[in-house]
CSV table of C-alpha atoms and ligand atoms in Angstrom, one decimal:
chain,number,residue,atom,x,y,z
A,259,MET,CA,-29.0,113.0,-184.8
A,260,LYS,CA,-26.9,114.3,-187.7
A,261,LYS,CA,-27.7,117.9,-186.5
A,262,ILE,CA,-26.5,117.1,-183.0
A,263,LEU,CA,-23.4,115.5,-184.3
A,264,ALA,CA,-22.7,118.5,-186.4
A,265,LEU,CA,-23.2,120.8,-183.4
A,266,VAL,CA,-20.9,118.7,-181.3
A,267,LEU,CA,-18.3,118.9,-184.0
A,268,VAL,CA,-18.6,122.7,-184.3
A,269,ALA,CA,-18.2,123.0,-180.5
A,270,VAL,CA,-15.1,120.7,-180.5
A,271,MET,CA,-13.6,122.7,-183.4
A,272,ALA,CA,-14.3,126.0,-181.6
A,273,VAL,CA,-12.5,124.7,-178.5
A,274,ALA,CA,-9.6,123.5,-180.6
A,275,ILE,CA,-9.2,126.8,-182.4
A,276,PHE,CA,-9.3,128.7,-179.1
A,277,ALA,CA,-6.8,126.3,-177.6
A,278,SER,CA,-4.4,127.0,-180.4
A,279,CYS,CA,-4.4,130.6,-179.4
A,280,THR,CA,-4.5,130.3,-175.6
A,281,GLN,CA,-3.5,127.4,-173.5
A,282,SER,CA,-3.3,127.4,-169.8
A,283,GLY,CA,-2.6,125.1,-166.9
A,284,THR,CA,-5.5,124.0,-164.7
A,285,GLY,CA,-4.5,126.3,-161.8
A,286,GLY,CA,-6.4,129.3,-160.5
A,287,GLY,CA,-4.3,132.5,-160.9
A,288,VAL,CA,-1.8,133.0,-163.7
A,289,GLU,CA,1.8,133.5,-162.8
A,290,TYR,CA,3.9,132.4,-165.7
A,291,ALA,CA,3.2,133.5,-169.3
A,292,LEU,CA,4.7,132.5,-172.7
A,293,VAL,CA,4.0,134.8,-175.6
A,294,THR,CA,5.1,133.4,-179.0
A,295,LYS,CA,5.5,135.3,-182.3
A,296,ALA,CA,2.1,134.2,-183.7
A,297,ALA,CA,-0.5,131.5,-184.1
A,298,GLY,CA,-0.5,129.1,-187.0
A,299,ASN,CA,3.3,128.3,-186.9
A,300,ALA,CA,4.3,124.8,-185.9
A,301,TYR,CA,7.6,126.0,-184.6
A,302,ASN,CA,5.8,128.2,-182.1
A,303,GLU,CA,3.6,125.3,-181.1
A,304,LYS,CA,6.7,123.2,-180.4
A,305,GLU,CA,8.1,126.0,-178.2
A,306,ALA,CA,4.7,126.0,-176.3
A,307,GLU,CA,4.8,122.2,-176.0
A,308,GLY,CA,8.2,122.5,-174.2
A,309,PHE,CA,7.1,125.4,-172.0
A,310,LYS,CA,4.1,123.4,-170.9
A,311,ALA,CA,6.1,120.2,-170.3
A,312,ALA,CA,8.5,122.0,-168.0
A,313,MET,CA,5.7,123.7,-166.1
A,314,ASP,CA,3.9,120.3,-165.7
A,315,ALA,CA,7.2,118.7,-164.6
A,316,GLN,CA,7.5,121.3,-161.9
A,317,GLY,CA,3.9,120.7,-160.8
A,318,ILE,CA,3.1,124.3,-161.8
A,319,THR,CA,-0.4,124.9,-163.2
A,320,SER,CA,-0.6,128.7,-163.0
A,321,TYR,CA,0.7,129.4,-166.5
A,322,VAL,CA,-0.7,130.6,-169.7
A,323,ILE,CA,0.5,130.3,-173.3
A,324,LYS,CA,-0.5,133.0,-175.8
A,325,HIS,CA,-0.1,132.8,-179.6
A,326,PRO,CA,-0.9,136.3,-180.9
A,327,GLU,CA,-3.1,136.4,-184.0
A,328,LYS,CA,-0.4,137.7,-186.3
A,329,ALA,CA,3.4,138.1,-186.2
A,330,THR,CA,3.0,141.8,-185.4
A,331,VAL,CA,4.0,144.2,-182.6
A,332,ASP,CA,0.4,145.4,-182.2
A,333,ALA,CA,-0.9,141.8,-181.6
A,334,GLN,CA,1.8,141.3,-179.0
A,335,ILE,CA,1.2,144.6,-177.3
A,336,GLN,CA,-2.5,143.6,-176.8
A,337,VAL,CA,-1.5,140.3,-175.3
A,338,ILE,CA,1.1,141.8,-173.0
A,339,ASN,CA,-1.4,144.4,-171.8
A,340,SER,CA,-3.9,141.7,-170.9
A,341,LEU,CA,-1.2,139.8,-169.1
A,342,ILE,CA,-0.2,142.9,-167.1
A,343,ALA,CA,-3.9,143.3,-166.1
A,344,GLN,CA,-4.0,139.7,-165.0
A,345,GLY,CA,-1.1,140.3,-162.6
A,346,VAL,CA,1.3,137.7,-164.0
A,347,LYS,CA,4.7,137.3,-162.4
A,348,SER,CA,6.8,136.7,-165.6
A,349,ILE,CA,6.4,137.0,-169.3
A,350,ALA,CA,8.7,135.1,-171.7
A,351,ILE,CA,8.3,136.5,-175.1
A,352,ALA,CA,9.5,135.8,-178.7
A,353,ALA,CA,9.5,139.4,-179.9
A,354,ASN,CA,8.2,140.5,-183.3
A,355,ASP,CA,10.3,143.7,-183.1
A,356,ALA,CA,13.5,144.6,-181.2
A,357,ASN,CA,12.4,148.1,-180.1
A,358,ALA,CA,8.6,148.7,-180.7
A,359,LEU,CA,7.6,146.7,-177.6
A,360,SER,CA,9.8,148.8,-175.4
A,361,ALA,CA,7.1,151.0,-173.8
A,362,THR,CA,4.8,148.1,-173.0
A,363,LEU,CA,7.6,146.0,-171.6
A,364,LYS,CA,8.7,148.9,-169.4
A,365,SER,CA,5.2,149.2,-168.0
A,366,ALA,CA,5.2,145.5,-167.3
A,367,LYS,CA,8.6,145.8,-165.6
A,368,ALA,CA,7.2,148.7,-163.5
A,369,LYS,CA,4.6,146.3,-162.1
A,370,GLY,CA,7.4,144.0,-161.0
A,371,ILE,CA,6.8,141.5,-163.8
A,372,LYS,CA,10.0,139.6,-164.8
A,373,ILE,CA,10.6,140.0,-168.5
A,374,LEU,CA,12.7,137.5,-170.5
A,375,THR,CA,12.9,136.7,-174.2
A,376,LEU,CA,13.3,133.5,-176.2
A,377,ASP,CA,13.8,132.9,-179.9
A,378,SER,CA,13.7,136.6,-180.8
A,379,ASP,CA,15.2,139.2,-178.5
A,380,VAL,CA,14.3,142.9,-177.6
A,381,ALA,CA,16.7,145.7,-176.6
A,382,VAL,CA,18.7,144.4,-173.7
A,383,ALA,CA,17.5,147.1,-171.4
A,384,ASP,CA,13.9,145.8,-171.7
A,385,ARG,CA,14.5,142.3,-170.6
A,386,LEU,CA,16.4,140.4,-167.9
A,387,THR,CA,17.8,137.7,-170.1
A,388,PHE,CA,17.4,136.0,-173.5
A,389,CYS,CA,16.9,132.2,-174.1
A,390,ASN,CA,18.9,132.1,-177.3
A,391,GLN,CA,18.4,128.9,-179.4
A,392,ALA,CA,21.9,129.1,-180.8
A,393,GLY,CA,24.7,131.6,-181.0
A,394,VAL,CA,23.9,134.3,-183.7
A,395,GLN,CA,27.4,133.9,-185.1
A,396,GLU,CA,27.1,130.1,-185.3
A,397,VAL,CA,23.8,130.3,-187.1
A,398,GLY,CA,25.1,133.0,-189.6
A,399,GLN,CA,28.2,130.9,-190.2
A,400,ALA,CA,26.3,127.7,-190.8
A,401,LEU,CA,23.9,129.5,-193.3
A,402,ILE,CA,26.5,131.3,-195.3
A,403,ASP,CA,28.7,128.1,-195.5
A,404,ALA,CA,25.6,126.2,-196.7
A,405,VAL,CA,24.9,128.8,-199.4
A,406,TYR,CA,28.6,128.7,-200.5
A,407,ASP,CA,28.7,124.9,-200.6
A,408,ILE,CA,25.3,124.5,-202.4
A,409,ALA,CA,26.1,127.3,-204.9
A,410,GLY,CA,29.5,125.7,-205.7
A,411,GLY,CA,31.3,128.8,-204.3
A,412,GLU,CA,29.9,131.4,-206.6
A,413,GLY,CA,26.8,132.9,-208.1
A,414,ASP,CA,23.5,134.6,-207.1
A,415,TYR,CA,21.6,133.8,-203.9
A,416,ALA,CA,18.6,135.3,-202.2
A,417,ILE,CA,17.3,135.3,-198.7
A,418,LEU,CA,13.7,134.6,-197.9
A,419,SER,CA,13.1,135.9,-194.4
A,420,ALA,CA,10.2,136.1,-191.9
A,421,THR,CA,9.0,139.6,-191.1
A,422,SER,CA,11.3,142.6,-191.8
A,423,GLN,CA,11.3,143.5,-188.1
A,424,ALA,CA,12.1,140.1,-186.6
A,425,THR,CA,15.1,140.5,-184.3
A,426,ASN,CA,16.3,136.9,-184.7
A,427,GLN,CA,16.1,136.7,-188.5
A,428,ASN,CA,17.7,140.1,-188.8
A,429,ALA,CA,20.5,139.2,-186.5
A,430,TRP,CA,21.3,136.0,-188.5
A,431,ILE,CA,21.1,137.8,-191.9
A,432,ASP,CA,23.4,140.5,-190.5
A,433,ALA,CA,25.9,137.9,-189.3
A,434,MET,CA,25.8,136.2,-192.7
A,435,LYS,CA,26.5,139.5,-194.5
A,436,LYS,CA,29.4,140.4,-192.1
A,437,ILE,CA,31.0,136.9,-192.4
A,438,ALA,CA,30.7,137.1,-196.2
A,439,ALA,CA,32.2,140.6,-196.3
A,440,ALA,CA,35.1,139.7,-194.1
A,441,ASP,CA,36.5,136.7,-196.0
A,442,SER,CA,37.4,136.8,-199.7
A,443,LYS,CA,36.4,133.1,-199.9
A,444,TYR,CA,32.8,134.3,-200.2
A,445,SER,CA,33.5,137.2,-202.7
A,446,LYS,CA,32.0,135.4,-205.6
A,447,LEU,CA,28.7,135.0,-203.9
A,448,ASN,CA,26.2,137.7,-204.8
A,449,LEU,CA,23.2,138.4,-202.5
A,450,VAL,CA,20.5,139.7,-204.9
A,451,GLU,CA,17.7,140.3,-202.5
A,452,VAL,CA,16.3,139.8,-199.0
A,453,ALA,CA,12.6,139.1,-199.4
A,454,TYR,CA,10.0,138.9,-196.6
A,455,GLY,CA,7.3,136.3,-196.4
A,456,ASP,CA,6.2,137.5,-192.9
A,457,ASP,CA,6.1,133.9,-191.6
A,458,GLU,CA,2.9,133.5,-193.6
A,459,PRO,CA,2.8,130.4,-195.9
A,460,GLN,CA,1.0,132.1,-198.8
A,461,LYS,CA,3.1,135.3,-198.8
A,462,SER,CA,6.3,133.1,-198.5
A,463,THR,CA,5.1,131.1,-201.5
A,464,ASP,CA,4.5,134.3,-203.5
A,465,GLN,CA,7.8,135.8,-202.6
A,466,THR,CA,9.6,132.6,-203.7
A,467,GLN,CA,7.9,132.7,-207.0
A,468,ALA,CA,8.8,136.4,-207.4
A,469,LEU,CA,12.4,135.7,-206.7
A,470,LEU,CA,12.5,133.0,-209.4
A,471,THR,CA,10.9,135.4,-211.9
A,472,LYS,CA,13.2,138.3,-211.1
A,473,TYR,CA,16.5,136.5,-210.9
A,474,GLN,CA,17.1,134.2,-213.8
A,475,ASN,CA,20.6,133.2,-212.6
A,476,LEU,CA,19.5,132.5,-209.0
A,477,LYS,CA,21.3,129.4,-207.6
A,478,VAL,CA,20.3,129.2,-204.0
A,479,ILE,CA,17.6,130.5,-201.7
A,480,CYS,CA,18.4,130.6,-198.0
A,481,ALA,CA,15.3,130.9,-195.8
A,482,PRO,CA,16.1,131.4,-192.1
A,483,THR,CA,12.5,130.8,-191.0
A,484,THR,CA,10.7,127.5,-190.7
A,485,VAL,CA,7.6,128.9,-192.4
A,486,GLY,CA,9.5,130.4,-195.3
A,487,VAL,CA,11.8,127.4,-195.9
A,488,ALA,CA,8.8,125.0,-196.0
A,489,ALA,CA,6.9,127.3,-198.5
A,490,ALA,CA,10.0,127.7,-200.7
A,491,ALA,CA,10.8,124.0,-200.6
A,492,LYS,CA,7.4,123.2,-202.0
A,493,VAL,CA,7.5,125.8,-204.8
A,494,LEU,CA,11.0,124.7,-205.9
A,495,GLN,CA,10.2,121.0,-205.8
A,496,ASP,CA,6.9,121.3,-207.5
A,497,LYS,CA,8.5,123.3,-210.3
A,498,LYS,CA,11.5,120.9,-210.5
A,499,SER,CA,13.5,124.1,-210.3
A,500,SER,CA,17.3,123.9,-210.5
A,501,VAL,CA,17.4,126.5,-207.7
A,502,LYS,CA,18.3,124.9,-204.4
A,503,LEU,CA,17.3,125.7,-200.9
A,504,THR,CA,18.8,125.8,-197.5
A,505,GLY,CA,17.9,127.6,-194.2
A,506,LEU,CA,16.3,126.8,-190.9
A,507,GLY,CA,13.5,124.3,-191.0
A,508,LEU,CA,11.4,121.9,-188.9
A,509,PRO,CA,12.4,118.3,-189.8
A,510,SER,CA,8.7,117.3,-189.6
A,511,GLU,CA,7.7,119.9,-192.3
A,512,MET,CA,10.8,119.5,-194.5
A,513,ALA,CA,11.4,115.7,-194.6
A,514,ALA,CA,9.7,115.4,-198.1
A,515,TYR,CA,12.1,118.0,-199.5
A,516,ILE,CA,15.4,117.0,-198.2
A,517,GLY,CA,17.6,115.0,-200.6
A,518,ASP,CA,20.7,115.1,-202.7
A,519,ASP,CA,19.1,114.5,-206.0
A,520,ALA,CA,17.2,116.5,-208.6
A,521,ASP,CA,13.9,115.4,-207.2
A,522,HIS,CA,14.5,117.2,-203.9
A,523,SER,CA,14.8,121.0,-203.4
A,524,CYS,CA,16.8,121.1,-200.2
A,525,PRO,CA,20.1,119.2,-199.8
A,526,TYR,CA,20.3,120.1,-196.1
A,527,MET,CA,19.2,122.7,-193.5
A,528,PHE,CA,19.6,123.5,-189.8
A,529,LEU,CA,17.6,124.0,-186.7
A,530,TRP,CA,17.7,123.3,-182.9
A,531,ASN,CA,15.1,121.7,-180.7
A,532,PRO,CA,12.2,124.2,-180.3
A,533,ILE,CA,10.7,122.0,-177.6
A,534,ASP,CA,13.9,122.3,-175.6
A,535,LEU,CA,13.9,126.1,-176.2
A,536,GLY,CA,10.3,126.3,-174.7
A,537,LYS,CA,11.5,124.2,-171.7
A,538,LEU,CA,14.5,126.5,-171.2
A,539,ALA,CA,12.2,129.5,-171.2
A,540,ALA,CA,10.0,127.9,-168.6
A,541,TYR,CA,12.8,127.0,-166.2
A,542,ALA,CA,14.4,130.4,-166.7
A,543,SER,CA,11.0,132.1,-165.9
A,544,ILE,CA,10.7,130.0,-162.7
A,545,ALA,CA,14.3,130.8,-161.6
A,546,LEU,CA,13.7,134.5,-162.2
A,547,VAL,CA,10.4,134.5,-160.2
A,548,LYS,CA,12.0,132.5,-157.4
A,549,GLY,CA,15.0,134.9,-157.3
A,550,GLU,CA,17.5,132.1,-158.1
A,551,ILE,CA,18.8,134.3,-160.9
A,552,ASP,CA,18.3,138.0,-161.5
A,553,GLY,CA,19.5,138.2,-165.1
A,554,THR,CA,23.1,139.0,-164.2
A,555,ALA,CA,25.6,137.1,-166.3
A,556,GLY,CA,27.3,134.4,-164.3
A,557,GLY,CA,24.1,133.2,-162.6
A,558,THR,CA,23.1,129.6,-162.9
A,559,PHE,CA,19.9,127.6,-162.7
A,560,LYS,CA,18.7,124.1,-163.3
A,561,ALA,CA,16.5,123.1,-166.2
A,562,GLY,CA,15.6,119.5,-165.5
A,563,GLU,CA,18.9,117.6,-165.3
A,564,THR,CA,20.9,120.4,-167.0
A,565,THR,CA,22.5,123.4,-165.3
A,566,TYR,CA,22.5,126.5,-167.5
A,567,LYS,CA,24.7,129.5,-167.1
A,568,LEU,CA,23.8,133.1,-168.0
A,569,THR,CA,26.6,134.3,-170.3
A,570,THR,CA,27.4,137.9,-171.4
A,571,VAL,CA,26.1,139.1,-174.8
A,572,GLU,CA,29.1,140.3,-176.7
A,573,GLY,CA,29.6,144.0,-176.5
A,574,THR,CA,27.1,144.5,-173.7
A,575,ASN,CA,26.8,143.7,-170.0
A,576,ALA,CA,23.5,142.0,-170.6
A,577,SER,CA,23.0,138.2,-170.4
A,578,GLU,CA,21.7,135.4,-172.5
A,579,ILE,CA,21.4,131.6,-172.1
A,580,ILE,CA,22.5,129.6,-175.1
A,581,LEU,CA,20.6,126.4,-175.7
A,582,GLY,CA,23.3,124.8,-178.0
A,583,PRO,CA,24.8,124.8,-181.5
A,584,PRO,CA,22.6,124.7,-184.6
A,585,PHE,CA,22.1,121.1,-185.8
A,586,LYS,CA,22.3,120.0,-189.4
A,587,PHE,CA,19.6,117.9,-191.0
A,588,ASP,CA,20.4,116.0,-194.2
A,589,PRO,CA,19.3,112.8,-195.9
A,590,SER,CA,21.2,110.7,-193.4
A,591,ASN,CA,19.2,111.8,-190.3
A,592,ILE,CA,16.0,113.5,-191.5
A,593,ALA,CA,13.8,110.3,-191.2
A,594,GLU,CA,14.8,110.0,-187.5
A,595,TRP,CA,14.3,113.7,-186.7
A,596,LYS,CA,11.0,114.2,-188.5
A,597,LYS,CA,9.3,112.2,-185.8
A,598,VAL,CA,10.7,114.4,-183.0
A,599,TYR,CA,9.8,118.0,-184.1
B,684,LIG,C1,10.1,130.7,-187.7
B,684,LIG,C2,10.0,131.8,-186.7
B,684,LIG,C3,11.0,131.6,-185.5
B,684,LIG,C4,12.3,131.2,-185.9
B,684,LIG,C5,12.3,129.9,-186.8
B,684,LIG,C6,13.6,129.5,-187.3
B,684,LIG,O1,9.3,129.6,-187.1
B,684,LIG,O2,10.4,133.0,-187.4
B,684,LIG,O3,11.1,132.8,-184.8
B,684,LIG,O4,13.2,130.9,-184.9
B,684,LIG,O5,11.4,130.2,-187.9
């Protein structure tokens, strides 16, 4: 009996592990695909949850969700090639690199597959539109202002990012640097290092520890990645470090670390709703496949009750769809939001 139980357990676990990498509707062929950055990241699972919910709401079962094994270009190329072979109609992807997916995405496009991005963009020529969680400028501004505020207007800060090639993190970091350079208000802040935890918990933990060792006068770490910020929060809080943290985090993972006192490592942080971002990507995929939008700025489509408009990405004639502004999580609202995502 025990043996049978153990076997059943192993089988259930195997299915669960498989499901965390690939999830699909119950339909026959596959038309709509979501490719996240990587497996093992709760943020990506929330995106997937939203994508699935929107497909279900539309009665569409011909979709597949893929979480590549690692947050690398190679892992994504493999997934995209298999989706091309399956003859999907659209691929919504959170890119692990702005340029290195180009050749693969071009061959998908040549097969008539509609390519769109969410969360992390590619070069605008390689996609029709981008489901952008929040304006890059707004995120950069929120983060640099949080660093300024928490550091008391001056001193050393470090950034703990995801992978060094991640388009979204690089865009936010770039925006932070540009905003800081353009206004003398920030001139007493000193960025000592941008470290990369590769959206892996252990590497992010190690990188946080290394920052603490290297920079004795460090005041603040800013981690614009949910994986990095959660790892750093734990390191700082366990050590009762005086170094404070801010960044982009999932309320469900960060609730234990948010607080204004010496017992908590993170006074406040930001994010948006990753479930809504997944939904937006699903509705945009459907609108592209049905020809309701073609990626040209000015186009509109419905995502549930909301009508979204494709707007122009500054300095280009390419489009993006902005989900909304970044949202601040602090001791006053974290208990409420940790239940949501
Ligand atoms: C991590 C990923 C994701 C990013 C969030 C904020 O989960 O890097 O791409 O948008 O952080």
